[in-house]
Structure formats: C-alpha cells, structure tokens
Amino acid sequence: MNANSPIYRPIQALPDHLISQIAAGEVVERPSAVVKEVLENALDAGASQITVRLEEGGVKRIAITDNGRGIPPEQLPLAVARHATSKIASLTELEHVATLGFRGEALASIASVSQLTLTTRTADAAHAWQIENGTVSPASGAPGTTVDVRDLYYNTPARRKFLKSEQTEFGHCAEVVRRIALARPDVAFSLNHNGKAVDHWNVSAIDKRSAQILGESFSSARLPLDETAGPLRLHGFAGLPTASKGRADAQFFYVNGRFVRDKLLTHAVRAAYQDVLHGDRYPSYVLALDLDPALVDVNVHPSKIEVRFRDSRAVHQFVFHAVSRVLAQTSATAFGTVPAPATAMSAGKALPWITGEQATFASQFAAASPAAQADSAAYTGADAYGAHPQGIGVAQSLQNYGALFQPSASSPSAELAARGNTLPEDEHPLGFALAQLHGVYVLAQNSKGLVLVDMHAAHERILYEQLKNALDQNSMPVQPLLIPVTFYADEIEVGTASEQHAILSTLGFDITAISPTTLAVRSVPALLKNADAQSLARDVLRDVREFGGSRVLIDRRNEMLGTLACHTAVRANRSLTVTEMNALLRQMEQTERADQCNHGRPTWVQLGLNDLDKMFLRGQ
C-alpha cells in the first residue's frame, strides 16, 4: 500500500488537545507570534511598562512582564481556556472592537504547544497567583502579569524543525517589539536576549520614539502629517523621497493602533510617492489611521495583520490625497543628510565631509516679507506653479531673462554686493548664482554657505509641475508652429493621431495626417516649445497608443508628462549665464516637490560653512 494513500475513517469529533494544536498553527506560527499576542494583551490590560526576555530566539523561553491590571485568581482557568475573553460578549461588540486582542485563543493556543506559566496580581490583591498545567496556586510578584513560555513546540517536533536559526527567530521577535513600541510611545519597553539588554525605550513622544527605532536617517528626513476628513484621521510621518530605501523594511502602518500589512493602504501610499520616487525604491513612513471601529473589520485573518474597510475606496482616496499633499511640500522641508553619490564613496563609506543638507527654503521663502515674495515672483513671470502662458523658463532666450534681471540698485546682484556678499535668512533661501560647474551643476551662495544644484534635474521638475498644473486646470497653453514639422510615420502612428485627436488637443498637441505615411505637427504645448517637435510627437503618440486615450490622462498621466518635461529641461553641458542660473533658483523656490527630480533624486544639496571648514581643517 502506498504510504501516501489517504486513510478512510468514519467522521468523528477531534479531541480537544488536537483542536488546540491545530488552532495554534494559525495563531502561533513562530516565536514572534507569541510575542505579538502577549504584548497586545499587556497593552489591552493598560500596561505602561513592559519587559520582554527571550532565550535562544524565543524558542527556549519567552517571558513578558507588564504592570497592567492583572487577572483575578478565580478567572485564571478561563484565561488559558479556548474562546474565553473579557473583551467582547456579543456580535455588536465584535463589530465595534477597539482592543488589540479579542479572539480568546492566544493563551490557549500557546499553552497547547509549550510549557506555559501565567503569574498575575491585581492592584488590590495581597499577593500574586499563578496557573501552570491547569493548577492555580499562590505566588510572589508585583502587580501586573508575567507570561512565561518555555520550550515552544516541545510536543510538536515536526513544527519546531521548520523554525529558522536562533538569530533569525530573534530578529522576527525584535521586529514585533519595535512595531508595537512604535505605535505606543506612551509605554516603556525593554527587550533582552540571552540575558543581555538589546533595546530600551522610555515613555516619550512619537517623534522621539520613531527617531530611536528608525534611526537618525529617518528622523532628519521626514514630513509630519496630520489630516482629518469626517471619521478618518491620518497622522504620523512620511519620509522624504530622497531618503527612500532599496527594501520595504521601514514602512509602518497602523489602523486604530494595530500594525497592519494591508494591500489597499500600501497601494495608496505607494501611489502618492509614485510622482516623486523611482520605481525600484521604497519610501519610509510611520503612519496611523484612526477611524470608528465599526468602519473596519479586523477579524479577517487569524494574526489580525490584514483588515477590511467598509468603504475601501474612500479610505484609499483619503490616504492617497493626504500623503500626496504632504509630499507636495517637499520644496519647503528640511532634509538632513543627503545620500552621497556613488562616485563619492570610499570603501563603501561616504567621505566624511559629504553631509550636505537640503535646508528649508520654500518655508523660509513663505515667511519672507510680501515685498520679497512679490520680487521673487517677478523673476519667474508666473504664479507659484509657473503655469502662466507667458512664464519665463530656463530654456527661454537670454533677452527675456535680461529684461527681468537688469542690473539696478534693487536687483538681487546689486543687493548681494551692497551687503558684502551676505544674505538674510528669510530671503531667497537658495541664494544667488556664482558659477556653473562642468555644464552640469549650478553653484550658488546663500546665508548658510554653498548650494549645489543639478540644473537638469531641477528644471525637469519645474517643467513637470508646470505641465501638471496646466493640465489639471484644463488650460494647457499652446504654441502654434510657424512652419509645421513633418515626419515619416507608420500606419499605427497615423491611425493614433486621427483616433486620439481630442486627447492630443487636451495635451496641447495638433498632430495631423497629411498623407498615409506623413504626420505634421502644427502646435505643441507652449511650455515645451523649445523641444524637438518630432521627438515630442513620437513620444506622446507612443504613450497614447500603448495606454489608451483616456487612461493616459489618468493612470499614466504623470509618467507621460515626466517624459515630455525631460525633452525640454535644460541639458547638461549647456552654458547658462548668471542671469539664467538665478532664474532657475527663483523657480525652484516657487515650485512644489522641487527638492527632488521626477525620479526621486535630489535636485540640490547644501554645504554649510561648517562642512567647508571641516574639509579645509579650519579651527583644528
């Protein structure tokens, strides 16, 4: 008989201990699952101080002590019984559950696959009590509860074989502790492994707790977020695009205090970053969504890691727009340490002086006097988005720039000279141009020191935002061509130009077939008038054909506009005058998301005087 052949038996009820072990397979996947369940119970009990002690990655022992309410001795047998809980008593309460734990399965499942000792004491009790192997007896202990789990999976050796190394299992346990500690900065946590202290976090504010857990690189590159819409509130921190990572290991999302990995929420945040982040990079964030418990079902997965929203579309849109709005402020945010480029690395480490920071400039600009703001707005010849049809871009003629920057007693250059090359803190935070380096970088002086600007990346972002704003307002300025540009086109391109004429017009293009194999470009978006008309036409026809007319204006709009902006952005090795460089700086100060290009790379870096002093060993 084949050993793999099924055994046919009559239907029969399973014994309780086997039922518990099967349930444990859903709840207690590995030691970290034990840590999660017990920590959630501790928080539900009102603990303000929790200590986690692990041995051999949690396989040999997990001991978690809290100072919560404790459990009366007469309730201890129920505490380790299946489907027994103090947190819900009806379907109505289940639909409005606000506690982290509520299933009544955790301790029973843990006890079925380990040696469990539960020691607890309420505030009014004379001493503690403990339950072990179903026996309740007096014990010593402070108010609160200690859950001591020893020899996990001792009675299910097959499952124990599937566990990883001690260090790996400890890593999973530590990650659970950090996730929960991040959600509850009002609670002190301690983590020990094999008798050694690993982490300790005192009670603190969320900004300090998140800095402790995610590190200085996150704390110096994050945007605070707090938005409310009806019953929804999203708060926390969104990491700057330039502080993205190669792995999604710094993404923490909480729903009513519960850490979740929800596809809908992850997609909403990812979509918000799509406009400022390269495709193979992952944003860092700590975000918490608070809403009426009746609007979310947390009972859809045994580990409660997934949730289901009553109105998923509304939640998705709220999260997407909230994160998008805060990222739009990246032209007005402080960026701590900019990652050094690959060419500035030595033995895998950044050179010590490359600690440039993107100092706050648009926020400083907003705080400047109305006269200063009006003065700077005149440099761009446009509103804050630079979308006015007569807007002056970097690719315009020198005569246009010259008309705006005629030397005068009140001009920036004259003002800088009059002040002895010193600048006030609140005017023109990107300073004024000094020179151009290798036709790629603009060097400028501001009140803090030296500013380095990648002129192509910066101008690409400016044009991109102008195009988006014009398209959003359905007012794309058009530049008719005095002499239409004609080019050979295949049948598909000609067909696309005819079928999608309305979409192309919305984008500012007039592309017409003048023969079965020839297209004529009669107009282009005014913002792109200096680009090669044929290349523009081919790219826009390709995108419209590939993604469909309506979809290219919705799902693929940003990618298409980014491609178009790249055509016109000032190219490397193009020589700019000081006047043109100053115009670029002023436009950057007026443009949302100007801290990074369309691919998530930084557009500028600040080298402070202290950085320069270190480079030249001044004061040492």
Coordinates of C-alpha atoms in Angstrom, one line a residue:
M1 CA 0.0 0.0 0.0
N2 CA 1.3 3.5 -0.9
A3 CA 2.3 5.4 2.2
N4 CA 0.8 8.5 0.7
S5 CA -2.6 6.9 0.1
P6 CA -5.4 8.5 2.1
I7 CA -6.8 6.6 5.1
Y8 CA -10.6 6.3 5.1
R9 CA -12.2 6.6 8.5
P10 CA -15.7 7.4 9.7
I11 CA -16.4 11.1 10.6
Q12 CA -15.6 11.7 14.2
A13 CA -15.0 14.6 16.6
L14 CA -11.4 15.6 17.2
P15 CA -10.0 15.6 20.7
D16 CA -9.7 19.0 22.4
H17 CA -5.9 18.9 22.6
L18 CA -5.6 18.3 18.8
I19 CA -8.1 21.1 18.1
S20 CA -6.0 23.4 20.2
Q21 CA -2.8 22.4 18.4
I22 CA -4.4 22.9 15.0
A23 CA -5.6 26.4 16.2
A24 CA -2.1 27.1 17.4
G25 CA -0.8 26.5 13.9
E26 CA -2.8 29.6 12.8
V27 CA -2.1 31.8 15.8
V28 CA 1.4 30.7 16.8
E29 CA 3.4 30.5 13.6
R30 CA 6.7 31.1 15.3
P31 CA 8.1 32.7 18.5
S32 CA 7.4 36.2 17.2
A33 CA 3.7 35.4 17.1
V34 CA 3.8 34.6 20.8
V35 CA 5.5 37.9 21.5
K36 CA 2.9 39.7 19.5
E37 CA -0.1 38.1 21.1
V38 CA 1.2 38.6 24.7
L39 CA 2.3 42.2 24.1
E40 CA -1.2 43.0 22.7
N41 CA -2.8 41.5 25.8
A42 CA -0.5 43.6 28.0
L43 CA -1.4 46.8 26.2
D44 CA -5.1 45.9 26.5
A45 CA -4.6 45.5 30.2
G46 CA -3.4 49.1 30.5
A47 CA 0.3 48.4 31.0
S48 CA 2.7 51.4 30.9
Q49 CA 5.8 49.3 31.3
I50 CA 6.6 46.1 29.5
T51 CA 9.8 43.9 29.7
V52 CA 10.4 41.2 27.1
R53 CA 13.0 38.5 27.9
L54 CA 14.0 35.9 25.3
E55 CA 16.3 32.9 25.2
E56 CA 17.5 31.2 22.1
G57 CA 15.5 33.4 19.8
G58 CA 12.3 32.8 21.8
V59 CA 12.3 29.0 21.2
K60 CA 13.7 28.1 24.6
R61 CA 11.9 30.8 26.5
I62 CA 9.7 33.9 26.1
A63 CA 8.9 35.8 29.4
I64 CA 6.9 39.0 29.1
T65 CA 6.2 41.1 32.2
D66 CA 3.8 44.0 32.4
N67 CA 2.4 46.3 35.1
G68 CA -1.2 46.2 33.8
R69 CA -4.4 45.4 35.7
G70 CA -3.7 41.7 36.3
I71 CA -6.2 38.9 36.4
P72 CA -8.2 37.8 39.5
P73 CA -7.3 34.3 40.6
E74 CA -10.7 32.9 40.0
Q75 CA -10.5 33.8 36.3
L76 CA -7.1 32.2 35.7
P77 CA -8.5 28.9 34.4
L78 CA -10.6 30.8 31.9
A79 CA -7.6 32.9 30.8
V80 CA -6.0 29.8 29.3
A81 CA -9.2 28.3 28.0
R82 CA -10.2 28.4 24.3
H83 CA -12.6 31.1 23.2
A84 CA -12.7 32.8 26.6
T85 CA -12.2 36.6 26.7
S86 CA -13.1 39.7 28.6
K87 CA -13.0 41.9 25.6
I88 CA -16.2 41.0 23.7
A89 CA -19.5 39.5 24.7
S90 CA -21.7 39.9 21.6
L91 CA -21.7 40.3 17.9
T92 CA -22.3 44.0 18.3
E93 CA -19.2 44.4 20.4
L94 CA -17.2 42.3 17.9
E95 CA -18.2 44.8 15.2
H96 CA -17.0 47.7 17.3
V97 CA -14.0 46.0 18.8
A98 CA -11.3 48.6 19.9
T99 CA -8.9 46.2 21.7
L100 CA -5.9 44.6 20.1
G101 CA -6.8 41.1 21.2
F102 CA -10.4 39.7 21.3
R103 CA -10.4 36.2 20.0
G104 CA -9.7 34.4 23.2
E105 CA -7.4 31.9 21.5
A106 CA -3.9 33.3 22.1
L107 CA -3.1 31.9 25.6
A108 CA -4.9 28.6 25.0
S109 CA -3.1 28.1 21.7
I110 CA 0.3 29.0 23.2
A111 CA -0.3 26.6 26.2
S112 CA -1.1 23.8 23.8
V113 CA 2.4 23.9 22.2
S114 CA 4.6 25.0 25.1
Q115 CA 5.1 24.9 28.9
L116 CA 3.1 28.0 30.0
T117 CA 3.2 29.6 33.4
L118 CA 0.9 32.6 34.0
T119 CA 1.7 34.7 37.1
T120 CA -0.6 37.7 37.8
R121 CA -1.6 40.1 40.6
T122 CA -4.3 42.7 40.7
A123 CA -3.7 46.0 42.4
D124 CA -5.9 45.1 45.4
A125 CA -4.6 41.6 45.9
A126 CA -2.4 40.7 48.9
H127 CA -0.1 38.5 46.7
A128 CA 0.2 37.1 43.2
W129 CA -1.3 33.9 41.8
Q130 CA -0.1 31.6 39.1
I131 CA -1.5 28.9 36.8
E132 CA 0.6 26.1 35.4
N133 CA -0.7 22.8 33.9
G134 CA -4.2 23.9 35.0
T135 CA -3.3 24.3 38.6
V136 CA -3.8 27.6 40.4
S137 CA -1.6 28.4 43.3
P138 CA -0.3 31.4 45.3
A139 CA 2.9 33.1 44.0
S140 CA 5.1 36.1 44.5
G141 CA 5.1 39.0 42.1
A142 CA 4.4 42.7 41.7
P143 CA 1.0 44.0 40.3
G144 CA 0.7 43.1 36.7
T145 CA 1.2 39.9 34.7
T146 CA 4.1 37.7 33.6
V147 CA 3.5 35.2 30.8
D148 CA 6.4 32.7 30.8
V149 CA 6.5 30.4 27.7
R150 CA 9.2 27.7 27.7
D151 CA 10.2 25.1 25.2
L152 CA 8.0 26.2 22.3
Y153 CA 6.8 23.3 20.1
Y154 CA 8.3 20.7 22.5
N155 CA 5.3 18.4 21.8
T156 CA 5.1 19.1 18.1
P157 CA 8.7 18.5 17.0
A158 CA 7.8 18.5 13.3
R159 CA 6.7 22.1 13.5
R160 CA 9.8 23.0 15.5
K161 CA 12.0 21.8 12.7
F162 CA 10.6 24.4 10.4
L163 CA 11.9 27.2 12.6
K164 CA 15.0 29.1 11.4
S165 CA 18.2 29.9 13.2
E166 CA 18.3 31.4 16.6
Q167 CA 19.3 34.8 15.2
T168 CA 16.6 34.8 12.6
E169 CA 13.9 34.0 15.1
F170 CA 15.2 36.6 17.4
G171 CA 15.2 39.1 14.6
H172 CA 11.5 38.4 14.0
C173 CA 10.7 38.8 17.7
A174 CA 12.6 42.1 17.9
E175 CA 10.8 43.4 14.9
V176 CA 7.5 42.7 16.5
V177 CA 8.5 44.5 19.7
R178 CA 9.7 47.5 17.7
R179 CA 6.5 47.7 15.7
I180 CA 4.4 47.7 18.8
A181 CA 6.7 50.1 20.6
L182 CA 6.5 52.5 17.7
A183 CA 2.7 52.5 17.9
R184 CA 2.7 53.2 21.7
P185 CA 5.3 55.8 22.7
D186 CA 3.3 56.3 25.9
V187 CA 4.5 52.9 27.1
A188 CA 8.1 52.0 28.2
F189 CA 9.6 48.8 26.6
S190 CA 12.6 46.7 27.3
L191 CA 14.0 43.9 25.2
N192 CA 16.6 41.3 26.4
H193 CA 18.0 38.3 24.7
N194 CA 20.0 35.6 26.3
G195 CA 20.5 37.8 29.4
K196 CA 21.7 40.8 27.5
A197 CA 19.9 44.1 27.1
V198 CA 19.1 44.8 23.4
D199 CA 16.7 47.7 23.4
H200 CA 15.0 50.0 25.9
W201 CA 12.6 52.9 25.2
N202 CA 11.4 55.2 27.9
V203 CA 8.0 56.9 27.6
S204 CA 8.3 59.7 25.0
A205 CA 6.6 61.5 22.2
I206 CA 6.1 59.8 18.8
D207 CA 8.8 61.9 17.1
K208 CA 11.4 60.8 19.6
R209 CA 10.3 57.2 19.6
S210 CA 10.3 56.9 15.8
A211 CA 13.8 58.5 15.7
Q212 CA 15.0 55.9 18.2
I213 CA 13.6 53.0 16.3
L214 CA 14.0 54.0 12.7
G215 CA 17.3 55.9 13.2
E216 CA 18.7 59.3 12.6
S217 CA 18.5 59.0 8.8
F218 CA 14.7 58.9 9.1
S219 CA 14.2 61.5 11.8
S220 CA 16.1 64.0 9.8
A221 CA 14.3 63.3 6.6
R222 CA 10.6 63.1 7.4
L223 CA 7.5 65.2 7.0
P224 CA 4.9 65.4 9.8
L225 CA 1.4 64.6 8.7
D226 CA -1.9 65.1 10.4
E227 CA -5.1 65.3 8.4
T228 CA -8.8 64.6 9.2
A229 CA -11.8 64.1 7.0
G230 CA -15.0 63.1 8.6
P231 CA -14.5 59.9 10.7
L232 CA -10.9 59.4 9.3
R233 CA -7.7 60.8 10.7
L234 CA -4.2 60.0 9.3
H235 CA -1.2 61.1 11.3
G236 CA 2.5 60.3 11.7
F237 CA 5.5 60.9 9.5
A238 CA 6.2 60.4 5.7
G239 CA 9.8 60.0 4.8
L240 CA 11.2 62.3 2.2
P241 CA 11.6 60.7 -1.3
T242 CA 15.4 61.3 -1.2
A243 CA 15.5 59.1 1.9
S244 CA 14.0 56.1 0.2
K245 CA 15.4 52.6 0.6
G246 CA 16.1 49.6 -1.5
R247 CA 13.9 47.5 0.6
A248 CA 10.4 48.0 2.1
D249 CA 11.7 47.5 5.7
A250 CA 10.9 50.9 7.1
Q251 CA 7.2 51.0 6.4
F252 CA 4.9 51.0 9.4
F253 CA 1.1 51.5 9.0
Y254 CA -1.3 51.3 11.9
V255 CA -5.1 51.1 11.9
N256 CA -6.6 52.0 15.3
G257 CA -3.2 51.3 16.9
R258 CA -2.8 47.9 15.2
F259 CA 0.1 47.2 12.9
V260 CA -1.2 46.0 9.5
R261 CA 0.1 45.0 6.1
D262 CA -2.9 45.9 4.1
K263 CA -2.7 45.9 0.3
L264 CA -5.2 48.8 -0.1
L265 CA -3.2 51.1 2.3
T266 CA 0.1 50.1 0.9
H267 CA -1.1 50.9 -2.6
A268 CA -2.5 54.2 -1.6
V269 CA 0.8 55.3 -0.1
R270 CA 2.8 53.9 -3.0
A271 CA 0.7 55.8 -5.4
A272 CA 1.2 59.0 -3.6
Y273 CA 5.0 58.5 -3.8
Q274 CA 4.9 57.5 -7.4
D275 CA 5.2 61.1 -8.6
V276 CA 8.5 61.7 -6.7
L277 CA 10.1 58.2 -6.3
H278 CA 12.0 56.0 -8.7
G279 CA 10.2 52.7 -9.3
D280 CA 12.8 50.4 -7.6
R281 CA 12.9 52.5 -4.4
Y282 CA 10.7 52.1 -1.4
P283 CA 9.5 55.0 0.8
S284 CA 9.9 55.1 4.6
Y285 CA 7.0 56.1 6.7
V286 CA 5.2 55.7 10.1
L287 CA 1.5 56.4 9.6
A288 CA -1.5 55.8 11.8
L289 CA -5.1 55.7 10.5
D290 CA -7.8 56.3 13.2
L291 CA -11.4 55.7 12.4
D292 CA -14.6 54.4 14.0
P293 CA -14.1 50.7 14.8
A294 CA -17.4 50.0 13.1
L295 CA -16.0 51.1 9.8
V296 CA -13.2 48.4 9.8
D297 CA -13.3 44.7 10.2
V298 CA -10.1 43.5 12.0
N299 CA -11.4 39.9 12.2
V300 CA -10.5 38.7 8.7
H301 CA -7.2 37.0 9.5
P302 CA -6.0 34.8 12.4
S303 CA -2.9 37.0 13.0
K304 CA -5.0 40.2 12.5
I305 CA -2.4 41.5 10.1
E306 CA -5.0 42.3 7.5
V307 CA -8.2 44.4 7.8
R308 CA -11.2 45.1 5.6
F309 CA -12.8 48.6 5.4
R310 CA -16.5 49.2 5.0
D311 CA -15.7 51.9 2.3
S312 CA -12.4 50.9 1.0
R313 CA -12.4 53.4 -1.9
A314 CA -13.0 56.3 0.5
V315 CA -10.2 55.2 2.7
H316 CA -7.8 54.7 -0.3
Q317 CA -8.6 58.2 -1.6
F318 CA -8.2 59.8 1.8
V319 CA -4.8 58.2 2.4
F320 CA -3.6 58.8 -1.1
H321 CA -4.5 62.5 -1.1
A322 CA -3.3 63.1 2.4
V323 CA 0.2 61.7 1.7
S324 CA 0.2 63.4 -1.7
R325 CA -0.4 66.8 -0.1
V326 CA 2.4 66.4 2.4
L327 CA 4.8 65.3 -0.3
A328 CA 3.9 68.4 -2.3
Q329 CA 5.6 70.4 0.5
T330 CA 9.0 68.9 -0.3
S331 CA 10.1 72.2 -1.7
A332 CA 9.6 73.5 1.8
T333 CA 11.1 70.8 4.0
A334 CA 14.4 70.2 5.8
F335 CA 16.4 67.3 4.6
G336 CA 19.1 66.1 6.9
T337 CA 21.8 64.0 5.2
V338 CA 21.7 63.6 1.5
P339 CA 23.0 60.1 0.4
A340 CA 26.4 60.6 -1.2
P341 CA 26.6 59.7 -4.9
A342 CA 28.4 56.5 -5.9
T343 CA 31.4 58.5 -7.2
A344 CA 31.9 60.0 -3.7
M345 CA 32.2 56.7 -1.9
S346 CA 35.3 55.3 -0.4
A347 CA 35.5 51.7 0.7
G348 CA 31.7 51.6 0.8
K349 CA 31.5 54.7 3.1
A350 CA 30.7 58.3 2.3
L351 CA 33.5 60.7 2.6
P352 CA 33.2 62.5 5.9
W353 CA 32.6 65.9 4.5
I354 CA 29.7 64.9 2.3
T355 CA 27.0 65.8 4.8
G356 CA 25.1 68.3 2.7
E357 CA 21.6 69.2 3.8
Q358 CA 18.6 70.5 1.9
A359 CA 17.8 73.3 4.2
T360 CA 14.3 74.7 4.4
F361 CA 13.9 77.1 1.6
A362 CA 10.3 77.4 0.5
S363 CA 9.1 77.6 4.1
Q364 CA 11.6 80.4 4.6
F365 CA 10.5 81.9 1.4
A366 CA 6.9 81.8 2.6
A367 CA 8.0 83.6 5.8
A368 CA 9.7 86.4 3.9
S369 CA 8.2 89.8 3.6
P370 CA 5.4 90.3 1.0
A371 CA 7.7 92.6 -0.9
A372 CA 10.4 89.9 -1.1
Q373 CA 7.8 87.3 -2.3
A374 CA 6.5 89.7 -5.0
D375 CA 10.0 90.5 -6.0
S376 CA 10.9 86.8 -6.5
A377 CA 7.6 86.1 -8.3
A378 CA 8.6 88.7 -10.8
Y379 CA 11.7 86.7 -11.6
T380 CA 9.7 83.7 -12.9
G381 CA 7.0 85.8 -14.6
A382 CA 4.5 83.2 -13.4
D383 CA 2.4 82.2 -10.4
A384 CA 3.7 79.8 -7.8
Y385 CA 3.3 76.9 -10.3
G386 CA 4.9 78.7 -13.2
A387 CA 2.0 77.8 -15.4
H388 CA 1.2 81.2 -16.9
P389 CA 1.4 81.1 -20.7
Q390 CA 4.0 83.9 -20.6
G391 CA 6.1 82.2 -17.9
I392 CA 9.8 82.6 -18.3
G393 CA 11.6 79.2 -18.2
V394 CA 15.3 78.4 -18.2
A395 CA 15.1 77.4 -21.9
Q396 CA 13.8 80.9 -22.9
S397 CA 16.0 83.4 -24.7
L398 CA 18.6 85.5 -22.9
Q399 CA 16.7 88.6 -23.9
N400 CA 13.7 87.5 -21.9
Y401 CA 15.9 86.9 -18.9
G402 CA 17.7 90.1 -19.3
A403 CA 14.5 92.1 -19.2
L404 CA 13.8 90.6 -15.8
F405 CA 17.3 90.9 -14.4
Q406 CA 18.5 94.3 -15.5
P407 CA 21.2 95.5 -13.0
S408 CA 19.7 98.1 -10.7
A409 CA 20.1 99.4 -7.2
S410 CA 17.3 97.0 -6.1
S411 CA 18.4 93.9 -8.1
P412 CA 19.5 90.7 -6.3
S413 CA 23.0 91.1 -7.6
A414 CA 23.3 94.7 -6.5
E415 CA 21.7 93.8 -3.2
L416 CA 24.2 91.0 -2.6
A417 CA 27.1 93.2 -3.4
A418 CA 25.8 96.0 -1.2
R419 CA 25.6 93.6 1.7
G420 CA 29.1 92.4 1.3
N421 CA 28.0 89.0 -0.1
T422 CA 25.9 88.3 3.0
L423 CA 22.3 87.2 2.8
P424 CA 19.4 87.4 5.2
E425 CA 18.0 84.1 6.4
D426 CA 14.4 84.6 5.1
E427 CA 15.0 85.9 1.6
H428 CA 15.9 83.7 -1.4
P429 CA 16.9 80.6 0.6
L430 CA 18.7 79.1 -2.4
G431 CA 20.8 82.2 -2.6
F432 CA 22.3 83.7 -5.8
A433 CA 24.4 82.0 -8.5
L434 CA 28.2 82.2 -8.5
A435 CA 29.2 79.9 -11.4
Q436 CA 28.4 76.8 -13.4
L437 CA 30.5 73.6 -12.9
H438 CA 31.2 71.4 -16.0
G439 CA 28.0 72.5 -17.6
V440 CA 26.0 70.3 -15.1
Y441 CA 25.9 72.0 -11.7
V442 CA 25.0 75.5 -10.6
L443 CA 27.0 76.9 -7.6
A444 CA 25.2 79.4 -5.5
Q445 CA 25.8 81.3 -2.3
N446 CA 23.2 81.6 0.4
S447 CA 23.3 82.6 4.1
K448 CA 24.3 79.1 5.2
G449 CA 27.1 78.6 2.7
L450 CA 27.3 76.9 -0.7
V451 CA 24.4 75.4 -2.6
L452 CA 24.9 72.9 -5.4
V453 CA 22.1 72.4 -7.9
D454 CA 21.7 69.7 -10.6
M455 CA 20.4 72.1 -13.2
H456 CA 18.8 69.4 -15.5
A457 CA 17.1 67.6 -12.6
A458 CA 15.8 70.9 -11.1
H459 CA 14.5 72.2 -14.4
E460 CA 12.9 68.9 -15.3
R461 CA 10.9 69.1 -12.0
I462 CA 9.9 72.7 -12.7
L463 CA 8.6 71.9 -16.1
Y464 CA 6.9 68.8 -14.9
E465 CA 4.9 70.6 -12.2
Q466 CA 4.0 73.4 -14.7
L467 CA 2.6 70.8 -17.1
K468 CA 0.7 69.0 -14.4
N469 CA -0.8 72.3 -13.2
A470 CA -1.8 73.4 -16.7
L471 CA -3.4 70.0 -17.4
D472 CA -5.3 70.0 -14.1
Q473 CA -6.7 73.4 -14.9
N474 CA -7.6 72.3 -18.4
S475 CA -5.6 75.3 -19.7
M476 CA -2.6 73.9 -21.4
P477 CA -1.0 76.9 -23.2
V478 CA -0.4 76.1 -26.9
Q479 CA 2.4 77.3 -29.2
P480 CA 1.5 77.2 -32.9
L481 CA 4.4 76.4 -35.1
L482 CA 5.1 78.9 -37.9
I483 CA 6.3 76.1 -40.1
P484 CA 4.7 72.7 -39.3
V485 CA 7.2 69.9 -38.6
T486 CA 6.5 66.9 -40.9
F487 CA 8.0 63.4 -40.5
Y488 CA 7.5 59.9 -41.8
A489 CA 5.1 57.8 -39.6
D490 CA 3.9 54.3 -39.8
E491 CA 0.3 53.3 -40.1
I492 CA -0.2 52.8 -36.4
E493 CA 1.1 56.3 -35.6
V494 CA -1.1 57.9 -38.3
G495 CA -4.1 56.0 -37.0
T496 CA -3.4 57.0 -33.4
A497 CA -3.1 60.7 -34.4
S498 CA -6.5 60.5 -36.1
E499 CA -8.3 58.4 -33.5
Q500 CA -7.0 60.3 -30.4
H501 CA -7.1 63.8 -31.8
A502 CA -9.2 65.1 -28.9
I503 CA -6.8 63.7 -26.3
L504 CA -3.8 65.1 -28.1
S505 CA -5.5 68.5 -28.2
T506 CA -6.1 68.4 -24.5
L507 CA -2.3 67.9 -24.1
G508 CA -1.6 70.8 -26.3
F509 CA -0.7 69.0 -29.5
D510 CA -2.0 69.4 -33.0
I511 CA -0.8 66.4 -34.9
T512 CA -2.4 65.8 -38.3
A513 CA -2.0 63.3 -41.1
I514 CA -1.2 64.9 -44.4
S515 CA -0.7 61.6 -46.2
P516 CA -0.9 57.9 -45.4
T517 CA 2.7 57.9 -44.2
T518 CA 3.3 61.5 -43.1
L519 CA 2.3 63.4 -40.0
A520 CA 2.5 67.2 -39.5
V521 CA 3.0 68.8 -36.0
R522 CA 1.2 72.2 -36.1
S523 CA 1.3 73.0 -32.4
V524 CA 2.9 71.9 -29.2
P525 CA 2.5 72.8 -25.5
A526 CA 4.0 76.3 -25.1
L527 CA 6.0 75.0 -22.1
L528 CA 7.8 72.6 -24.5
K529 CA 8.1 74.9 -27.5
N530 CA 11.9 74.6 -27.4
A531 CA 12.0 70.8 -27.6
D532 CA 12.3 68.8 -30.8
A533 CA 8.7 68.7 -32.1
Q534 CA 9.2 65.4 -33.9
S535 CA 10.6 63.6 -30.8
L536 CA 7.8 65.1 -28.7
A537 CA 5.1 63.9 -31.1
R538 CA 6.5 60.4 -31.4
D539 CA 6.7 60.0 -27.6
V540 CA 3.2 61.3 -27.0
L541 CA 1.7 59.1 -29.7
R542 CA 3.5 56.1 -28.3
D543 CA 2.1 56.7 -24.8
V544 CA -1.4 57.4 -26.1
R545 CA -1.3 54.2 -28.2
E546 CA 0.1 52.0 -25.5
F547 CA -2.1 53.0 -22.6
G548 CA -5.2 54.2 -24.4
G549 CA -6.5 57.8 -24.8
S550 CA -8.5 58.1 -21.5
R551 CA -6.1 56.1 -19.4
V552 CA -3.1 58.1 -20.4
L553 CA -4.7 61.1 -18.8
I554 CA -5.5 59.3 -15.6
D555 CA -3.3 56.3 -14.7
R556 CA -0.3 57.1 -16.8
R557 CA -0.5 60.9 -16.9
N558 CA 2.5 61.6 -14.6
E559 CA 4.8 59.2 -16.5
M560 CA 3.9 60.8 -19.8
L561 CA 4.3 64.3 -18.5
G562 CA 7.6 63.4 -17.0
T563 CA 8.8 62.1 -20.4
L564 CA 7.7 65.3 -22.0
A565 CA 9.4 67.5 -19.4
C566 CA 12.6 65.7 -19.9
H567 CA 12.6 66.7 -23.6
T568 CA 12.7 70.4 -22.7
A569 CA 14.7 70.5 -19.5
V570 CA 18.0 72.3 -19.8
R571 CA 20.6 69.8 -20.9
A572 CA 23.9 69.0 -19.3
N573 CA 26.9 70.8 -20.9
R574 CA 24.7 73.8 -21.8
S575 CA 26.2 77.0 -20.7
L576 CA 24.0 79.2 -18.6
T577 CA 24.5 82.9 -17.8
V578 CA 24.4 84.0 -14.2
T579 CA 21.0 85.6 -15.0
E580 CA 19.6 82.3 -16.3
M581 CA 21.0 80.4 -13.2
N582 CA 19.3 82.9 -10.9
A583 CA 16.1 82.5 -12.7
L584 CA 16.3 78.7 -12.2
L585 CA 16.9 79.2 -8.4
R586 CA 13.9 81.5 -8.1
Q587 CA 11.7 79.0 -10.0
M588 CA 12.9 76.2 -7.7
E589 CA 11.8 78.3 -4.7
Q590 CA 8.3 78.6 -6.2
T591 CA 7.8 75.0 -7.2
E592 CA 6.2 72.2 -5.3
R593 CA 8.3 69.0 -4.9
A594 CA 11.4 70.8 -6.1
D595 CA 13.6 69.0 -3.7
Q596 CA 13.8 66.0 -6.0
C597 CA 13.5 65.3 -9.7
N598 CA 10.8 63.1 -11.2
H599 CA 12.9 60.0 -10.4
G600 CA 13.4 60.8 -6.7
R601 CA 16.9 62.0 -6.9
P602 CA 17.9 65.2 -5.0
T603 CA 18.0 68.4 -7.1
W604 CA 20.2 70.4 -4.7
V605 CA 22.5 70.0 -1.8
Q606 CA 23.5 72.5 0.9
L607 CA 27.1 72.6 2.0
G608 CA 27.2 74.7 5.2
L609 CA 30.2 76.8 6.3
N610 CA 30.8 74.2 9.0
D611 CA 31.1 71.5 6.3
L612 CA 33.5 73.6 4.3
D613 CA 35.6 74.3 7.4
K614 CA 35.9 70.6 8.1
M615 CA 37.1 70.0 4.5
F616 CA 39.9 72.5 5.0
L617 CA 40.6 71.6 8.6
R618 CA 39.9 75.1 9.8
G619 CA 39.7 75.6 13.5
Q620 CA 41.5 72.2 14.1

